[in-house]
Amino acid sequence: MIETKPDISLSKYAEQLRNGIVIAFPTETVYGLGADAWNADAVARIFELKGRPPDNPLIVHVNSAEMAGTLAVEISDDAKRLMECFWPGPLAIILPKRPEVLDIVTAGLPTVAIRMPDHPIPLRLIEEAGRPIAAPSANTSGRPSPTRAEHVRQDFGLDVPIIEGGSCQYGLESTVLDLSERPYTVLRPGHVTQSDIEEALLQPVRMTDMPGTSGTGAGPREATSPPRSPGMKYTHYAPDARVRWMRHDELPVPLQPAKNTLYLLHQVRNGNGPSNPACKIIRYDGIYEEMARDLYDRFRMADLQGFEEVAIEPFSTYPESAEALLNRIRKAIGD
Ligand code: TXA
Ligand code: MG
């Protein structure tokens, strides 16, 4: 049910949403699996389709700061400032929720995560449906997030209507920022960085301690502490293939080393022996944005093509904007 016509009318999908149907749509980060945020049965269907644990809350998508005001008890000055700076865009903001916001959306938490996506399709969809859309990433639980309509179809077949929107601009999920408590905390790193937020708010913001976040530069990290964001405790973003770090000198084929170069290797193991040289090498040469955009597609490709291992060369110096990429790789490794 993928629509490919360039000037599709969204009215049909808006109508479906109003009728409680769950639909998949593109955003600038990843594809979302959305339902009318005010319809408990429709939201329940999202959990059912994904096989999502009920204690993992959803992000509610809006098309204006005013609509955010229908979900949050109060839009604080700091929240307003962030909306001005980063909305529409890949920043989900957690605020104390109004009592009307459904418990199933927030998994019973007293807070709600809200985001205004920077993509014409969901913005028009919300406008036409006249209501906010609760939407997690449109993958079955545990699978890498979908960055192309095809990925959604891999996980859901014809069970959900999919609005085709090509490849997602960023390819990794939004930054999740908890403004409900001080100090403010980044619960999930994304394209909007900790420094971006600190510069906007003129105050320090902390990065939550969780597997796959922050740390010590290169690939593998040392300490792990309990997660604070419900979603982060689950295995996420991982293909069936094993994902691991592999230094340049361990590469199964000779390659010219280059500073700040990334290799993504799909490596096939033969029976009992060590790795054979049947690997597929994808070089990113330090262009982290491209690797971020491709990562989940590469993971899914590895599985589809039967590769058993995805090896990624650790990167030792990287810009803060690559923190989200490093986080997702570490999550996939289970580091
Ligand atoms: O980029 C994105 O954010 C995409 C697109 C579709 O917008 N959505 C997405 O949703 O990644 P999902 O459900 O895959 O991830 C939402 C994350 C989860 O880790 C969840 O636990 C956390 O946000 N979250 C949602 N509401 C929360 C709340 N009230 N308190 C703490 N964490 C919350
Ligand atoms: Mg997700």
Short mmCIF file of C-alpha atoms and ligand atoms in Angstrom, two decimals:
data_model
loop_
_atom_site.label_atom_id
_atom_site.label_comp_id
_atom_site.label_asym_id
_atom_site.label_seq_id
_atom_site.Cartn_x
_atom_site.Cartn_y
_atom_site.Cartn_z
CA MET A 1 0.00 0.00 0.00
CA ILE A 2 2.89 2.37 -0.59
CA GLU A 3 1.80 5.51 -2.40
CA THR A 4 4.35 6.87 -4.79
CA LYS A 5 2.48 9.63 -6.55
CA PRO A 6 4.29 12.92 -5.97
CA ASP A 7 1.25 15.03 -5.16
CA ILE A 8 -0.72 12.61 -3.08
CA SER A 9 -3.64 14.01 -1.29
CA LEU A 10 -3.24 13.57 2.42
CA SER A 11 -6.96 13.95 3.09
CA LYS A 12 -7.53 10.24 2.79
CA TYR A 13 -4.88 9.53 5.44
CA ALA A 14 -6.13 12.31 7.69
CA GLU A 15 -9.58 10.74 7.43
CA GLN A 16 -8.13 7.33 8.33
CA LEU A 17 -6.40 8.82 11.37
CA ARG A 18 -9.64 10.41 12.49
CA ASN A 19 -11.26 6.99 12.12
CA GLY A 20 -8.74 5.39 14.47
CA ILE A 21 -6.55 3.76 11.83
CA VAL A 22 -2.80 3.52 12.42
CA ILE A 23 -0.69 4.81 9.53
CA ALA A 24 3.02 5.12 8.79
CA PHE A 25 4.52 8.39 7.58
CA PRO A 26 7.96 9.90 6.99
CA THR A 27 9.60 12.50 9.20
CA GLU A 28 13.00 14.17 8.95
CA THR A 29 14.39 11.63 11.45
CA VAL A 30 12.81 8.21 10.85
CA TYR A 31 9.38 6.95 9.75
CA GLY A 32 6.70 7.06 12.42
CA LEU A 33 3.74 4.75 13.12
CA GLY A 34 1.01 7.17 14.06
CA ALA A 35 -2.42 7.25 15.61
CA ASP A 36 -4.80 9.92 16.85
CA ALA A 37 -3.28 10.81 20.24
CA TRP A 38 -6.78 11.24 21.72
CA ASN A 39 -7.99 7.77 20.67
CA ALA A 40 -7.00 5.11 23.23
CA ASP A 41 -7.96 2.17 21.01
CA ALA A 42 -5.96 3.49 18.08
CA VAL A 43 -2.92 4.06 20.31
CA ALA A 44 -3.32 0.56 21.76
CA ARG A 45 -3.14 -0.76 18.21
CA ILE A 46 0.33 0.83 17.82
CA PHE A 47 1.60 -1.14 20.81
CA GLU A 48 0.00 -4.29 19.46
CA LEU A 49 1.42 -3.87 15.95
CA LYS A 50 4.93 -3.12 17.20
CA GLY A 51 4.96 -5.64 20.04
CA ARG A 52 6.02 -2.67 22.14
CA PRO A 53 6.26 -3.07 25.93
CA PRO A 54 3.40 -1.07 27.50
CA ASP A 55 5.79 0.79 29.84
CA ASN A 56 7.50 2.56 26.94
CA PRO A 57 5.78 5.91 26.27
CA LEU A 58 5.20 7.49 22.86
CA ILE A 59 6.16 10.88 21.46
CA VAL A 60 3.19 13.05 20.53
CA HIS A 61 3.65 14.98 17.29
CA VAL A 62 2.20 18.47 16.89
CA ASN A 63 2.25 21.15 14.20
CA SER A 64 2.51 24.19 16.46
CA ALA A 65 3.52 25.38 19.90
CA GLU A 66 -0.19 26.08 20.51
CA MET A 67 -1.03 22.42 19.96
CA ALA A 68 1.76 21.51 22.40
CA GLY A 69 -0.15 23.64 24.91
CA THR A 70 -3.11 21.24 24.64
CA LEU A 71 -0.88 18.43 25.93
CA ALA A 72 1.41 20.05 28.50
CA VAL A 73 0.19 21.68 31.71
CA GLU A 74 2.36 24.67 30.99
CA ILE A 75 4.82 25.69 28.32
CA SER A 76 7.64 27.16 30.41
CA ASP A 77 9.83 29.98 29.12
CA ASP A 78 12.64 27.49 28.54
CA ALA A 79 10.31 25.22 26.58
CA LYS A 80 9.17 28.20 24.50
CA ARG A 81 12.73 29.18 23.79
CA LEU A 82 13.59 25.64 22.62
CA MET A 83 10.51 25.51 20.42
CA GLU A 84 11.54 28.82 18.84
CA CYS A 85 15.09 27.62 18.28
CA PHE A 86 14.55 24.03 17.19
CA TRP A 87 10.95 23.50 16.04
CA PRO A 88 10.02 22.24 13.61
CA GLY A 89 12.90 19.83 14.09
CA PRO A 90 14.40 16.74 15.70
CA LEU A 91 13.88 17.69 19.36
CA ALA A 92 11.25 16.01 21.56
CA ILE A 93 10.54 17.93 24.75
CA ILE A 94 9.21 16.24 27.89
CA LEU A 95 6.87 18.33 30.06
CA PRO A 96 4.33 17.61 32.81
CA LYS A 97 1.19 16.39 31.02
CA ARG A 98 -2.37 17.60 31.21
CA PRO A 99 -4.72 15.10 32.85
CA GLU A 100 -6.57 14.60 29.53
CA VAL A 101 -3.48 13.10 27.88
CA LEU A 102 -4.12 9.38 27.73
CA ASP A 103 -2.20 7.11 30.10
CA ILE A 104 -1.57 4.66 27.30
CA VAL A 105 0.34 7.37 25.41
CA THR A 106 2.61 8.24 28.34
CA ALA A 107 2.75 4.70 29.76
CA GLY A 108 1.24 6.07 32.95
CA LEU A 109 3.96 8.70 33.45
CA PRO A 110 2.95 12.19 34.61
CA THR A 111 4.90 13.67 31.68
CA VAL A 112 4.47 13.75 27.92
CA ALA A 113 7.08 13.92 25.15
CA ILE A 114 6.14 16.40 22.40
CA ARG A 115 7.77 17.11 19.07
CA MET A 116 7.01 19.15 15.96
CA PRO A 117 8.59 17.32 13.03
CA ASP A 118 10.31 19.23 10.24
CA HIS A 119 8.56 17.45 7.40
CA PRO A 120 5.63 18.63 5.28
CA ILE A 121 3.79 15.30 5.32
CA PRO A 122 3.24 14.91 9.09
CA LEU A 123 2.71 18.67 9.46
CA ARG A 124 -0.08 18.61 6.88
CA LEU A 125 -1.45 15.37 8.24
CA ILE A 126 -1.76 16.85 11.74
CA GLU A 127 -3.31 19.97 10.24
CA GLU A 128 -5.85 18.05 8.19
CA ALA A 129 -6.66 15.55 10.93
CA GLY A 130 -6.97 18.44 13.36
CA ARG A 131 -5.31 16.55 16.19
CA PRO A 132 -1.89 15.53 17.52
CA ILE A 133 -0.43 12.22 16.40
CA ALA A 134 1.14 9.79 18.86
CA ALA A 135 3.91 7.98 16.99
CA PRO A 136 6.87 5.81 17.82
CA SER A 137 9.31 4.78 15.11
CA ALA A 138 7.60 2.54 12.55
CA ASN A 139 9.59 -0.63 13.22
CA THR A 140 8.59 -3.74 15.11
CA SER A 141 10.06 -3.60 18.60
CA GLY A 142 13.79 -4.27 18.68
CA ARG A 143 14.37 -3.75 14.95
CA PRO A 144 16.34 -0.80 13.58
CA SER A 145 14.17 2.27 13.00
CA PRO A 146 12.90 2.66 9.42
CA THR A 147 14.45 5.37 7.29
CA ARG A 148 12.67 4.39 4.07
CA ALA A 149 9.10 3.32 3.36
CA GLU A 150 10.46 -0.04 2.26
CA HIS A 151 11.74 -0.67 5.81
CA VAL A 152 8.26 -0.12 7.20
CA ARG A 153 6.91 -2.63 4.72
CA GLN A 154 9.59 -5.14 5.76
CA ASP A 155 8.23 -5.04 9.31
CA PHE A 156 4.49 -4.59 8.76
CA GLY A 157 3.77 -5.86 5.25
CA LEU A 158 0.35 -4.67 4.20
CA ASP A 159 -0.93 -4.27 7.76
CA VAL A 160 -0.51 -0.51 7.77
CA PRO A 161 -0.98 2.16 5.11
CA ILE A 162 2.37 3.82 4.42
CA ILE A 163 2.78 7.33 3.10
CA GLU A 164 5.83 7.28 0.86
CA GLY A 165 8.29 10.07 1.54
CA GLY A 166 11.64 8.83 0.28
CA SER A 167 14.68 8.56 2.55
CA CYS A 168 14.71 10.42 5.84
CA GLN A 169 16.99 13.43 6.07
CA TYR A 170 18.79 12.51 9.35
CA GLY A 171 18.22 8.77 9.65
CA LEU A 172 18.43 8.70 13.47
CA GLU A 173 15.68 9.41 15.99
CA SER A 174 15.16 12.82 17.58
CA THR A 175 16.90 14.19 20.65
CA VAL A 176 14.71 13.54 23.71
CA LEU A 177 15.04 16.25 26.37
CA ASP A 178 13.42 16.05 29.79
CA LEU A 179 12.34 19.52 30.95
CA SER A 180 10.09 18.16 33.70
CA GLU A 181 12.88 18.11 36.29
CA ARG A 182 16.06 20.02 36.95
CA PRO A 183 18.73 19.68 35.90
CA TYR A 184 17.28 19.26 32.43
CA THR A 185 18.45 16.00 30.95
CA VAL A 186 19.03 14.71 27.45
CA LEU A 187 17.54 11.21 27.62
CA ARG A 188 18.39 10.32 24.04
CA PRO A 189 21.01 12.13 21.94
CA GLY A 190 19.99 13.21 18.45
CA HIS A 191 20.74 15.78 15.79
CA VAL A 192 20.08 18.65 18.23
CA THR A 193 23.08 18.37 20.56
CA GLN A 194 23.58 19.01 24.26
CA SER A 195 25.60 22.14 23.38
CA ASP A 196 22.89 23.38 21.01
CA ILE A 197 20.43 23.17 23.90
CA GLU A 198 22.82 24.75 26.42
CA GLU A 199 23.49 27.63 24.06
CA ALA A 200 19.78 28.21 23.56
CA LEU A 201 18.94 28.06 27.28
CA LEU A 202 22.15 29.63 28.63
CA GLN A 203 22.38 26.93 31.28
CA PRO A 204 24.03 23.56 31.63
CA VAL A 205 22.03 20.50 30.66
CA ARG A 206 23.06 17.00 31.61
CA MET A 207 23.38 13.92 29.45
CA THR A 208 21.70 10.92 31.01
CA ASP A 209 23.80 7.93 31.96
CA MET A 210 22.67 5.08 29.85
CA PRO A 211 24.17 2.41 27.70
CA GLY A 212 25.40 3.97 24.54
CA THR A 213 25.62 7.55 25.72
CA SER A 214 28.54 9.85 26.35
CA GLY A 215 31.81 8.55 27.50
CA THR A 216 35.26 8.15 26.57
CA GLY A 217 35.92 8.95 22.96
CA ALA A 218 36.79 5.94 20.88
CA GLY A 219 34.58 2.90 20.33
CA PRO A 220 33.98 0.71 23.34
CA ARG A 221 33.01 2.42 26.56
CA GLU A 222 33.53 1.42 30.13
CA ALA A 223 30.91 2.30 32.74
CA THR A 224 27.20 1.65 32.39
CA SER A 225 24.51 2.86 34.76
CA PRO A 226 20.75 2.33 34.93
CA PRO A 227 18.68 4.12 32.26
CA ARG A 228 16.21 6.89 33.09
CA SER A 229 14.26 6.94 29.84
CA PRO A 230 11.97 3.91 29.71
CA GLY A 231 12.76 3.25 26.06
CA MET A 232 16.49 3.14 26.52
CA LYS A 233 16.49 0.01 28.63
CA TYR A 234 15.27 -2.11 25.74
CA THR A 235 17.51 -3.53 23.06
CA HIS A 236 17.08 -1.20 20.17
CA TYR A 237 18.39 -0.36 16.78
CA ALA A 238 20.01 -3.75 16.39
CA PRO A 239 20.03 -6.00 13.33
CA ASP A 240 20.07 -9.78 13.72
CA ALA A 241 23.67 -9.67 12.55
CA ARG A 242 26.20 -9.17 15.33
CA VAL A 243 27.50 -5.63 15.46
CA ARG A 244 30.98 -5.01 16.78
CA TRP A 245 33.88 -2.64 16.71
CA MET A 246 36.80 -3.67 14.57
CA ARG A 247 40.04 -1.75 14.46
CA HIS A 248 41.72 -1.10 11.17
CA ASP A 249 44.51 -3.59 11.88
CA GLU A 250 41.93 -6.36 12.42
CA LEU A 251 40.31 -5.82 9.05
CA PRO A 252 40.12 -9.05 7.07
CA VAL A 253 41.21 -7.32 3.88
CA PRO A 254 44.01 -4.83 3.35
CA LEU A 255 42.85 -1.24 3.23
CA GLN A 256 44.69 2.03 3.25
CA PRO A 257 44.27 3.59 6.67
CA ALA A 258 43.02 7.15 6.62
CA LYS A 259 42.45 9.60 9.41
CA ASN A 260 38.89 9.79 10.62
CA THR A 261 37.70 7.10 8.28
CA LEU A 262 34.83 4.79 9.02
CA TYR A 263 34.33 1.39 7.52
CA LEU A 264 31.20 -0.60 7.77
CA LEU A 265 31.88 -4.21 7.08
CA HIS A 266 29.41 -6.89 6.41
CA GLN A 267 31.39 -9.92 7.21
CA VAL A 268 30.43 -13.51 6.53
CA ARG A 269 31.75 -16.24 8.73
CA ASN A 270 32.29 -19.65 7.26
CA GLY A 271 31.22 -22.58 9.39
CA ASN A 272 33.69 -23.00 12.22
CA GLY A 273 36.64 -21.09 10.84
CA PRO A 274 37.55 -17.47 11.31
CA SER A 275 36.05 -14.80 9.14
CA ASN A 276 36.48 -15.26 5.43
CA PRO A 277 37.20 -12.27 3.25
CA ALA A 278 33.67 -12.02 1.86
CA CYS A 279 32.95 -8.67 3.26
CA LYS A 280 31.36 -5.60 1.89
CA ILE A 281 33.18 -2.45 2.73
CA ILE A 282 31.43 0.84 2.89
CA ARG A 283 33.68 3.80 3.59
CA TYR A 284 32.38 7.00 5.02
CA ASP A 285 35.68 8.82 5.29
CA GLY A 286 34.71 10.87 8.28
CA ILE A 287 31.36 12.01 6.88
CA TYR A 288 29.30 11.22 9.95
CA GLU A 289 26.06 12.68 8.61
CA GLU A 290 26.07 10.18 5.77
CA MET A 291 26.83 7.29 8.05
CA ALA A 292 24.01 8.36 10.37
CA ARG A 293 21.62 8.59 7.45
CA ASP A 294 22.61 5.12 6.21
CA LEU A 295 23.18 3.21 9.44
CA TYR A 296 19.78 1.54 9.87
CA ASP A 297 19.53 0.86 6.15
CA ARG A 298 22.92 -0.89 6.30
CA PHE A 299 21.81 -2.89 9.33
CA ARG A 300 18.68 -4.03 7.55
CA MET A 301 20.61 -4.77 4.39
CA ALA A 302 23.04 -6.93 6.36
CA ASP A 303 20.14 -9.06 7.57
CA LEU A 304 18.42 -9.25 4.19
CA GLN A 305 21.64 -10.34 2.53
CA GLY A 306 22.41 -12.89 5.23
CA PHE A 307 25.55 -11.30 6.63
CA GLU A 308 26.32 -12.43 10.14
CA GLU A 309 28.39 -9.52 11.28
CA VAL A 310 28.53 -5.79 10.90
CA ALA A 311 31.93 -4.42 11.89
CA ILE A 312 32.52 -0.74 12.40
CA GLU A 313 35.85 0.89 12.89
CA PRO A 314 35.98 2.89 16.13
CA PHE A 315 36.27 6.62 15.64
CA SER A 316 38.48 8.37 18.13
CA THR A 317 37.96 12.03 17.41
CA TYR A 318 34.55 13.10 16.29
CA PRO A 319 32.37 16.20 16.41
CA GLU A 320 29.60 16.48 19.01
CA SER A 321 27.12 16.11 16.17
CA ALA A 322 28.26 12.48 15.82
CA GLU A 323 27.31 11.67 19.44
CA ALA A 324 23.90 10.32 18.38
CA LEU A 325 25.50 8.07 15.79
CA LEU A 326 27.97 6.73 18.34
CA ASN A 327 25.10 6.17 20.78
CA ARG A 328 23.10 4.10 18.27
CA ILE A 329 26.15 2.05 17.29
CA ARG A 330 26.90 1.35 20.95
CA LYS A 331 23.27 0.39 21.52
CA ALA A 332 23.39 -2.01 18.57
CA ILE A 333 26.59 -3.53 19.94
CA GLY A 334 25.00 -3.79 23.38
CA ASP A 335 27.94 -1.88 24.81
O1 TXA B 1 12.57 10.91 15.78
C1 TXA B 1 11.71 10.45 16.53
O2 TXA B 1 11.57 10.84 17.71
C2 TXA B 1 10.76 9.38 15.96
C3 TXA B 1 9.84 10.03 14.94
C4 TXA B 1 8.76 9.10 14.45
O3 TXA B 1 9.32 11.21 15.50
N1 TXA B 1 10.04 8.74 17.01
C5 TXA B 1 10.62 7.90 17.90
O4 TXA B 1 9.77 7.37 18.84
O5 TXA B 1 11.81 7.64 17.88
P1 TXA B 1 10.14 6.12 19.77
O6 TXA B 1 8.90 5.73 20.43
O7 TXA B 1 10.82 5.10 18.94
O8 TXA B 1 11.10 6.73 20.83
C6 TXA B 1 10.59 7.58 21.84
C7 TXA B 1 11.53 7.63 23.01
C8 TXA B 1 11.53 6.34 23.80
O9 TXA B 1 12.86 6.08 24.22
C9 TXA B 1 10.64 6.68 24.98
O10 TXA B 1 10.93 5.90 26.11
C10 TXA B 1 10.94 8.14 25.20
O11 TXA B 1 11.09 8.67 23.90
N2 TXA B 1 9.84 8.84 25.86
C11 TXA B 1 8.62 9.15 25.36
N3 TXA B 1 7.85 9.76 26.29
C12 TXA B 1 8.61 9.85 27.41
C13 TXA B 1 8.39 10.38 28.72
N4 TXA B 1 7.23 10.94 29.06
N5 TXA B 1 9.41 10.29 29.62
C14 TXA B 1 10.60 9.73 29.28
N6 TXA B 1 10.87 9.21 28.06
C15 TXA B 1 9.88 9.27 27.14
MG MG B 2 11.75 3.46 18.37
#
